[in-house]
């Protein structure tokens, strides 16, 4: 009985989490153009064809390109900054480490609307104009703490004696860092990169407030303007479905890569 209730509870939670997404994927094959779902039109690939044939296809692909460019640049920079910061924080004293860890969590626990407006005020004070620079800096800033949180657990799991052994065997601190420490942290770094990329990809409020009047649109801001002005285009359901599948594949690949790297690192440590 207890096992049955546990399984039922997990099924209910899974339904609440994934049923809405699966519904979007399902109805993307019925040429939907609004949120009043119906299958009366019959099964078709019209939503997917609309990605390329709609009069708004050019705007859609521009928004996709902008989203991917910002996410790629921001995730790479934040991954480098986050990984280096995590290593530095780990080697701090106990009190200082706790203090810096608390500061690192401020952007995460802070309301996104507050963070977005603080960026607007910050950039305006420094005289940084609207556009790419604002967007990339703001995305790097709010993505970096997630990378730090992803890398820190790997540092606590790592055997510090291996790094010390590399130094004792004549390796310089830089070589020991890149030859010993970074490879062992790679699963956490990949996790941090994946989190940073998806967080940047998903952001709306910070992007909307900081893009200004430059005309730069990402997927989230273009969805907002498209829905507000004309109503949702049919291709959105197909776009959402594709994004879901791509992100799911990235997560699966990331998890498989982490497992493989962890096994290799453990095997190398045993040798």
Short mmCIF file of C-alpha atoms in Angstrom, two decimals:
data_model
loop_
_atom_site.label_atom_id
_atom_site.label_comp_id
_atom_site.label_asym_id
_atom_site.label_seq_id
_atom_site.Cartn_x
_atom_site.Cartn_y
_atom_site.Cartn_z
CA UNK A 1 0.00 0.00 0.00
CA UNK A 2 2.77 2.42 0.95
CA UNK A 3 4.65 1.67 -2.28
CA UNK A 4 1.47 2.16 -4.35
CA UNK A 5 0.86 5.56 -2.74
CA UNK A 6 4.46 6.58 -3.43
CA UNK A 7 4.13 5.62 -7.08
CA UNK A 8 0.78 7.44 -7.36
CA UNK A 9 2.31 10.55 -5.80
CA UNK A 10 5.22 10.49 -8.29
CA UNK A 11 2.81 10.03 -11.21
CA UNK A 12 0.69 13.00 -10.10
CA UNK A 13 3.76 15.23 -9.69
CA UNK A 14 5.07 14.13 -13.10
CA UNK A 15 1.71 14.93 -14.70
CA UNK A 16 1.64 18.43 -13.20
CA UNK A 17 5.22 19.05 -14.38
CA UNK A 18 5.21 17.52 -17.85
CA UNK A 19 1.59 17.26 -19.05
CA UNK A 20 1.42 20.97 -20.09
CA UNK A 21 4.62 20.61 -22.14
CA UNK A 22 3.45 17.38 -23.73
CA UNK A 23 0.14 19.07 -24.61
CA UNK A 24 2.03 21.79 -26.50
CA UNK A 25 3.95 19.14 -28.44
CA UNK A 26 0.70 17.25 -29.14
CA UNK A 27 -1.26 20.28 -30.34
CA UNK A 28 1.65 21.52 -32.46
CA UNK A 29 0.49 18.90 -34.99
CA UNK A 30 -2.95 20.47 -35.36
CA UNK A 31 -2.09 23.88 -36.83
CA UNK A 32 -2.99 25.84 -33.70
CA UNK A 33 -2.95 29.63 -33.81
CA UNK A 34 -4.22 30.37 -30.30
CA UNK A 35 -4.53 28.94 -26.81
CA UNK A 36 -7.99 27.48 -27.39
CA UNK A 37 -6.77 24.00 -28.21
CA UNK A 38 -8.79 21.99 -30.70
CA UNK A 39 -8.14 19.00 -32.94
CA UNK A 40 -10.98 19.80 -35.38
CA UNK A 41 -8.53 20.92 -38.06
CA UNK A 42 -7.02 17.44 -38.13
CA UNK A 43 -3.46 16.20 -37.92
CA UNK A 44 -1.01 18.28 -39.94
CA UNK A 45 2.47 19.77 -40.02
CA UNK A 46 1.13 23.28 -40.75
CA UNK A 47 2.62 24.73 -37.56
CA UNK A 48 6.07 23.45 -38.52
CA UNK A 49 5.67 24.61 -42.13
CA UNK A 50 4.64 28.07 -40.84
CA UNK A 51 8.11 28.47 -39.33
CA UNK A 52 9.42 28.91 -42.89
CA UNK A 53 6.32 30.11 -44.78
CA UNK A 54 4.81 32.68 -42.43
CA UNK A 55 5.17 36.40 -43.28
CA UNK A 56 6.76 36.74 -39.83
CA UNK A 57 9.38 34.03 -40.46
CA UNK A 58 12.14 36.60 -40.97
CA UNK A 59 11.43 38.22 -37.60
CA UNK A 60 11.27 34.77 -35.96
CA UNK A 61 14.66 33.67 -37.32
CA UNK A 62 16.22 37.00 -36.34
CA UNK A 63 14.91 36.52 -32.79
CA UNK A 64 16.23 32.94 -32.73
CA UNK A 65 19.66 34.08 -33.95
CA UNK A 66 19.79 36.88 -31.36
CA UNK A 67 18.76 34.48 -28.59
CA UNK A 68 21.42 31.91 -29.52
CA UNK A 69 24.16 34.54 -29.91
CA UNK A 70 23.45 36.10 -26.51
CA UNK A 71 23.09 32.69 -24.83
CA UNK A 72 26.29 31.31 -26.38
CA UNK A 73 28.45 34.34 -25.52
CA UNK A 74 26.97 34.76 -22.04
CA UNK A 75 27.21 31.05 -21.17
CA UNK A 76 30.84 30.75 -22.30
CA UNK A 77 31.94 33.86 -20.39
CA UNK A 78 29.93 32.97 -17.28
CA UNK A 79 31.26 29.39 -17.34
CA UNK A 80 34.86 30.63 -17.35
CA UNK A 81 34.17 33.23 -14.65
CA UNK A 82 32.07 30.82 -12.58
CA UNK A 83 34.57 27.95 -12.70
CA UNK A 84 37.51 30.18 -11.76
CA UNK A 85 35.45 31.88 -9.04
CA UNK A 86 34.36 28.53 -7.59
CA UNK A 87 37.99 27.36 -7.35
CA UNK A 88 38.97 30.65 -5.67
CA UNK A 89 36.04 30.52 -3.23
CA UNK A 90 36.84 26.91 -2.35
CA UNK A 91 40.38 27.81 -1.30
CA UNK A 92 39.28 30.73 0.91
CA UNK A 93 39.18 30.55 4.69
CA UNK A 94 36.07 29.16 6.34
CA UNK A 95 34.47 32.49 7.30
CA UNK A 96 35.35 34.24 4.06
CA UNK A 97 34.10 31.26 2.04
CA UNK A 98 30.74 31.39 3.81
CA UNK A 99 30.50 35.15 3.27
CA UNK A 100 31.31 34.97 -0.47
CA UNK A 101 28.96 32.01 -0.98
CA UNK A 102 26.14 34.06 0.55
CA UNK A 103 26.94 36.97 -1.77
CA UNK A 104 26.96 34.61 -4.75
CA UNK A 105 23.40 33.55 -3.94
CA UNK A 106 21.99 37.09 -3.84
CA UNK A 107 21.30 37.29 -7.60
CA UNK A 108 19.61 33.88 -7.46
CA UNK A 109 17.25 34.54 -4.55
CA UNK A 110 16.60 38.16 -5.55
CA UNK A 111 13.40 38.90 -7.49
CA UNK A 112 14.13 39.01 -11.22
CA UNK A 113 12.23 42.27 -11.69
CA UNK A 114 14.43 43.89 -9.02
CA UNK A 115 17.57 42.52 -10.70
CA UNK A 116 16.39 43.74 -14.10
CA UNK A 117 15.68 47.27 -12.89
CA UNK A 118 18.98 47.39 -10.99
CA UNK A 119 20.75 46.64 -14.29
CA UNK A 120 18.84 49.48 -15.97
CA UNK A 121 19.90 51.88 -13.21
CA UNK A 122 23.49 50.59 -13.24
CA UNK A 123 23.93 50.91 -17.01
CA UNK A 124 22.26 54.32 -17.10
CA UNK A 125 24.58 55.57 -14.35
CA UNK A 126 27.65 54.39 -16.26
CA UNK A 127 26.29 55.75 -19.54
CA UNK A 128 26.26 52.36 -21.28
CA UNK A 129 23.78 52.58 -24.15
CA UNK A 130 21.03 50.12 -24.97
CA UNK A 131 21.93 47.10 -27.05
CA UNK A 132 24.20 44.10 -27.20
CA UNK A 133 26.67 45.22 -24.52
CA UNK A 134 23.93 45.70 -21.93
CA UNK A 135 22.30 42.38 -22.75
CA UNK A 136 25.51 40.33 -22.69
CA UNK A 137 26.80 41.91 -19.45
CA UNK A 138 23.46 41.42 -17.71
CA UNK A 139 23.14 37.81 -18.90
CA UNK A 140 26.70 37.00 -17.81
CA UNK A 141 26.01 38.55 -14.41
CA UNK A 142 22.90 36.54 -13.60
CA UNK A 143 24.22 33.28 -15.14
CA UNK A 144 27.61 33.20 -13.35
CA UNK A 145 26.24 32.36 -9.85
CA UNK A 146 24.56 29.25 -11.28
CA UNK A 147 27.90 28.07 -12.68
CA UNK A 148 29.54 28.59 -9.29
CA UNK A 149 26.82 26.51 -7.62
CA UNK A 150 27.27 23.75 -10.21
CA UNK A 151 31.06 23.57 -9.81
CA UNK A 152 31.30 23.84 -6.00
CA UNK A 153 29.95 20.33 -5.22
CA UNK A 154 32.60 18.82 -7.50
CA UNK A 155 35.30 20.69 -5.58
CA UNK A 156 34.06 19.25 -2.28
CA UNK A 157 34.02 15.74 -3.79
CA UNK A 158 37.50 16.08 -5.27
CA UNK A 159 40.47 14.63 -3.44
CA UNK A 160 42.68 17.62 -2.70
CA UNK A 161 45.69 15.35 -2.27
CA UNK A 162 45.82 14.77 -6.04
CA UNK A 163 46.44 18.46 -6.71
CA UNK A 164 49.06 18.58 -3.95
CA UNK A 165 50.70 15.44 -5.38
CA UNK A 166 50.98 17.11 -8.78
CA UNK A 167 52.78 20.06 -7.17
CA UNK A 168 55.10 17.70 -5.27
CA UNK A 169 55.96 15.95 -8.54
CA UNK A 170 57.17 19.22 -10.05
CA UNK A 171 54.10 20.62 -11.81
CA UNK A 172 53.59 24.36 -11.60
CA UNK A 173 50.33 25.57 -10.00
CA UNK A 174 48.98 26.56 -13.44
CA UNK A 175 49.84 23.20 -14.99
CA UNK A 176 48.41 21.34 -12.00
CA UNK A 177 45.24 23.41 -12.33
CA UNK A 178 44.72 22.63 -16.03
CA UNK A 179 46.10 19.07 -16.02
CA UNK A 180 44.62 17.81 -12.76
CA UNK A 181 41.97 20.05 -11.22
CA UNK A 182 40.05 21.23 -14.32
CA UNK A 183 39.63 17.69 -15.79
CA UNK A 184 38.21 16.49 -12.47
CA UNK A 185 35.84 19.47 -12.36
CA UNK A 186 34.75 19.08 -15.99
CA UNK A 187 31.39 17.37 -15.23
CA UNK A 188 30.44 20.28 -12.95
CA UNK A 189 31.68 22.81 -15.51
CA UNK A 190 29.56 21.20 -18.24
CA UNK A 191 26.59 21.25 -15.88
CA UNK A 192 27.19 24.94 -15.17
CA UNK A 193 27.47 25.74 -18.88
CA UNK A 194 24.19 23.92 -19.58
CA UNK A 195 22.43 25.80 -16.77
CA UNK A 196 23.84 29.14 -17.92
CA UNK A 197 22.82 28.50 -21.53
CA UNK A 198 19.26 27.50 -20.65
CA UNK A 199 18.86 30.38 -18.16
CA UNK A 200 19.99 32.88 -20.78
CA UNK A 201 17.81 31.25 -23.41
CA UNK A 202 14.78 31.49 -21.15
CA UNK A 203 15.20 35.02 -19.78
CA UNK A 204 12.54 37.63 -20.49
CA UNK A 205 12.32 40.35 -17.83
CA UNK A 206 16.01 41.30 -17.75
CA UNK A 207 16.21 41.25 -21.56
CA UNK A 208 12.98 43.20 -22.03
CA UNK A 209 14.04 46.02 -19.71
CA UNK A 210 17.62 46.27 -20.98
CA UNK A 211 17.24 45.94 -24.75
CA UNK A 212 15.77 49.44 -24.88
CA UNK A 213 14.61 50.79 -28.24
CA UNK A 214 17.35 49.15 -30.30
CA UNK A 215 14.96 46.68 -31.93
CA UNK A 216 16.91 43.66 -30.66
CA UNK A 217 14.42 40.87 -30.07
CA UNK A 218 15.02 37.50 -28.47
CA UNK A 219 12.54 34.62 -28.60
CA UNK A 220 10.94 35.59 -25.28
CA UNK A 221 10.59 39.31 -26.08
CA UNK A 222 9.40 38.59 -29.64
CA UNK A 223 6.80 36.16 -28.27
CA UNK A 224 5.56 38.90 -25.94
CA UNK A 225 5.33 41.55 -28.66
CA UNK A 226 3.82 39.12 -31.18
CA UNK A 227 1.14 37.94 -28.77
CA UNK A 228 0.33 41.49 -27.64
CA UNK A 229 0.05 42.97 -31.15
CA UNK A 230 -1.27 40.26 -33.45
CA UNK A 231 -2.09 37.22 -31.34
CA UNK A 232 0.09 34.13 -31.34
CA UNK A 233 1.29 32.93 -34.73
CA UNK A 234 0.72 29.22 -35.54
CA UNK A 235 4.47 28.53 -35.63
CA UNK A 236 4.93 29.20 -31.90
CA UNK A 237 3.64 25.78 -30.90
CA UNK A 238 6.13 24.13 -33.25
CA UNK A 239 8.95 26.39 -31.98
CA UNK A 240 8.15 25.52 -28.35
CA UNK A 241 8.12 21.80 -29.19
CA UNK A 242 11.48 22.01 -30.98
CA UNK A 243 13.03 23.94 -28.08
CA UNK A 244 11.75 21.34 -25.62
CA UNK A 245 13.20 18.45 -27.62
CA UNK A 246 16.55 20.21 -28.18
CA UNK A 247 16.94 21.15 -24.50
CA UNK A 248 15.98 17.61 -23.46
CA UNK A 249 18.64 16.16 -25.77
CA UNK A 250 21.25 18.62 -24.44
CA UNK A 251 20.45 17.63 -20.85
CA UNK A 252 20.63 13.92 -21.68
CA UNK A 253 23.93 14.40 -23.51
CA UNK A 254 25.29 16.48 -20.63
CA UNK A 255 24.35 13.82 -18.07
CA UNK A 256 25.88 11.04 -20.17
CA UNK A 257 29.06 13.09 -20.64
CA UNK A 258 29.29 13.75 -16.90
CA UNK A 259 28.94 10.06 -16.10
CA UNK A 260 31.63 9.15 -18.63
CA UNK A 261 34.01 11.82 -17.36
CA UNK A 262 33.39 10.88 -13.74
CA UNK A 263 34.21 7.23 -14.46
CA UNK A 264 37.40 8.24 -16.30
CA UNK A 265 38.44 10.57 -13.47
CA UNK A 266 37.79 7.88 -10.86
CA UNK A 267 39.69 5.34 -12.96
CA UNK A 268 42.64 7.72 -13.35
CA UNK A 269 42.62 8.47 -9.62
CA UNK A 270 42.75 4.75 -8.77
CA UNK A 271 45.71 4.24 -11.10
#
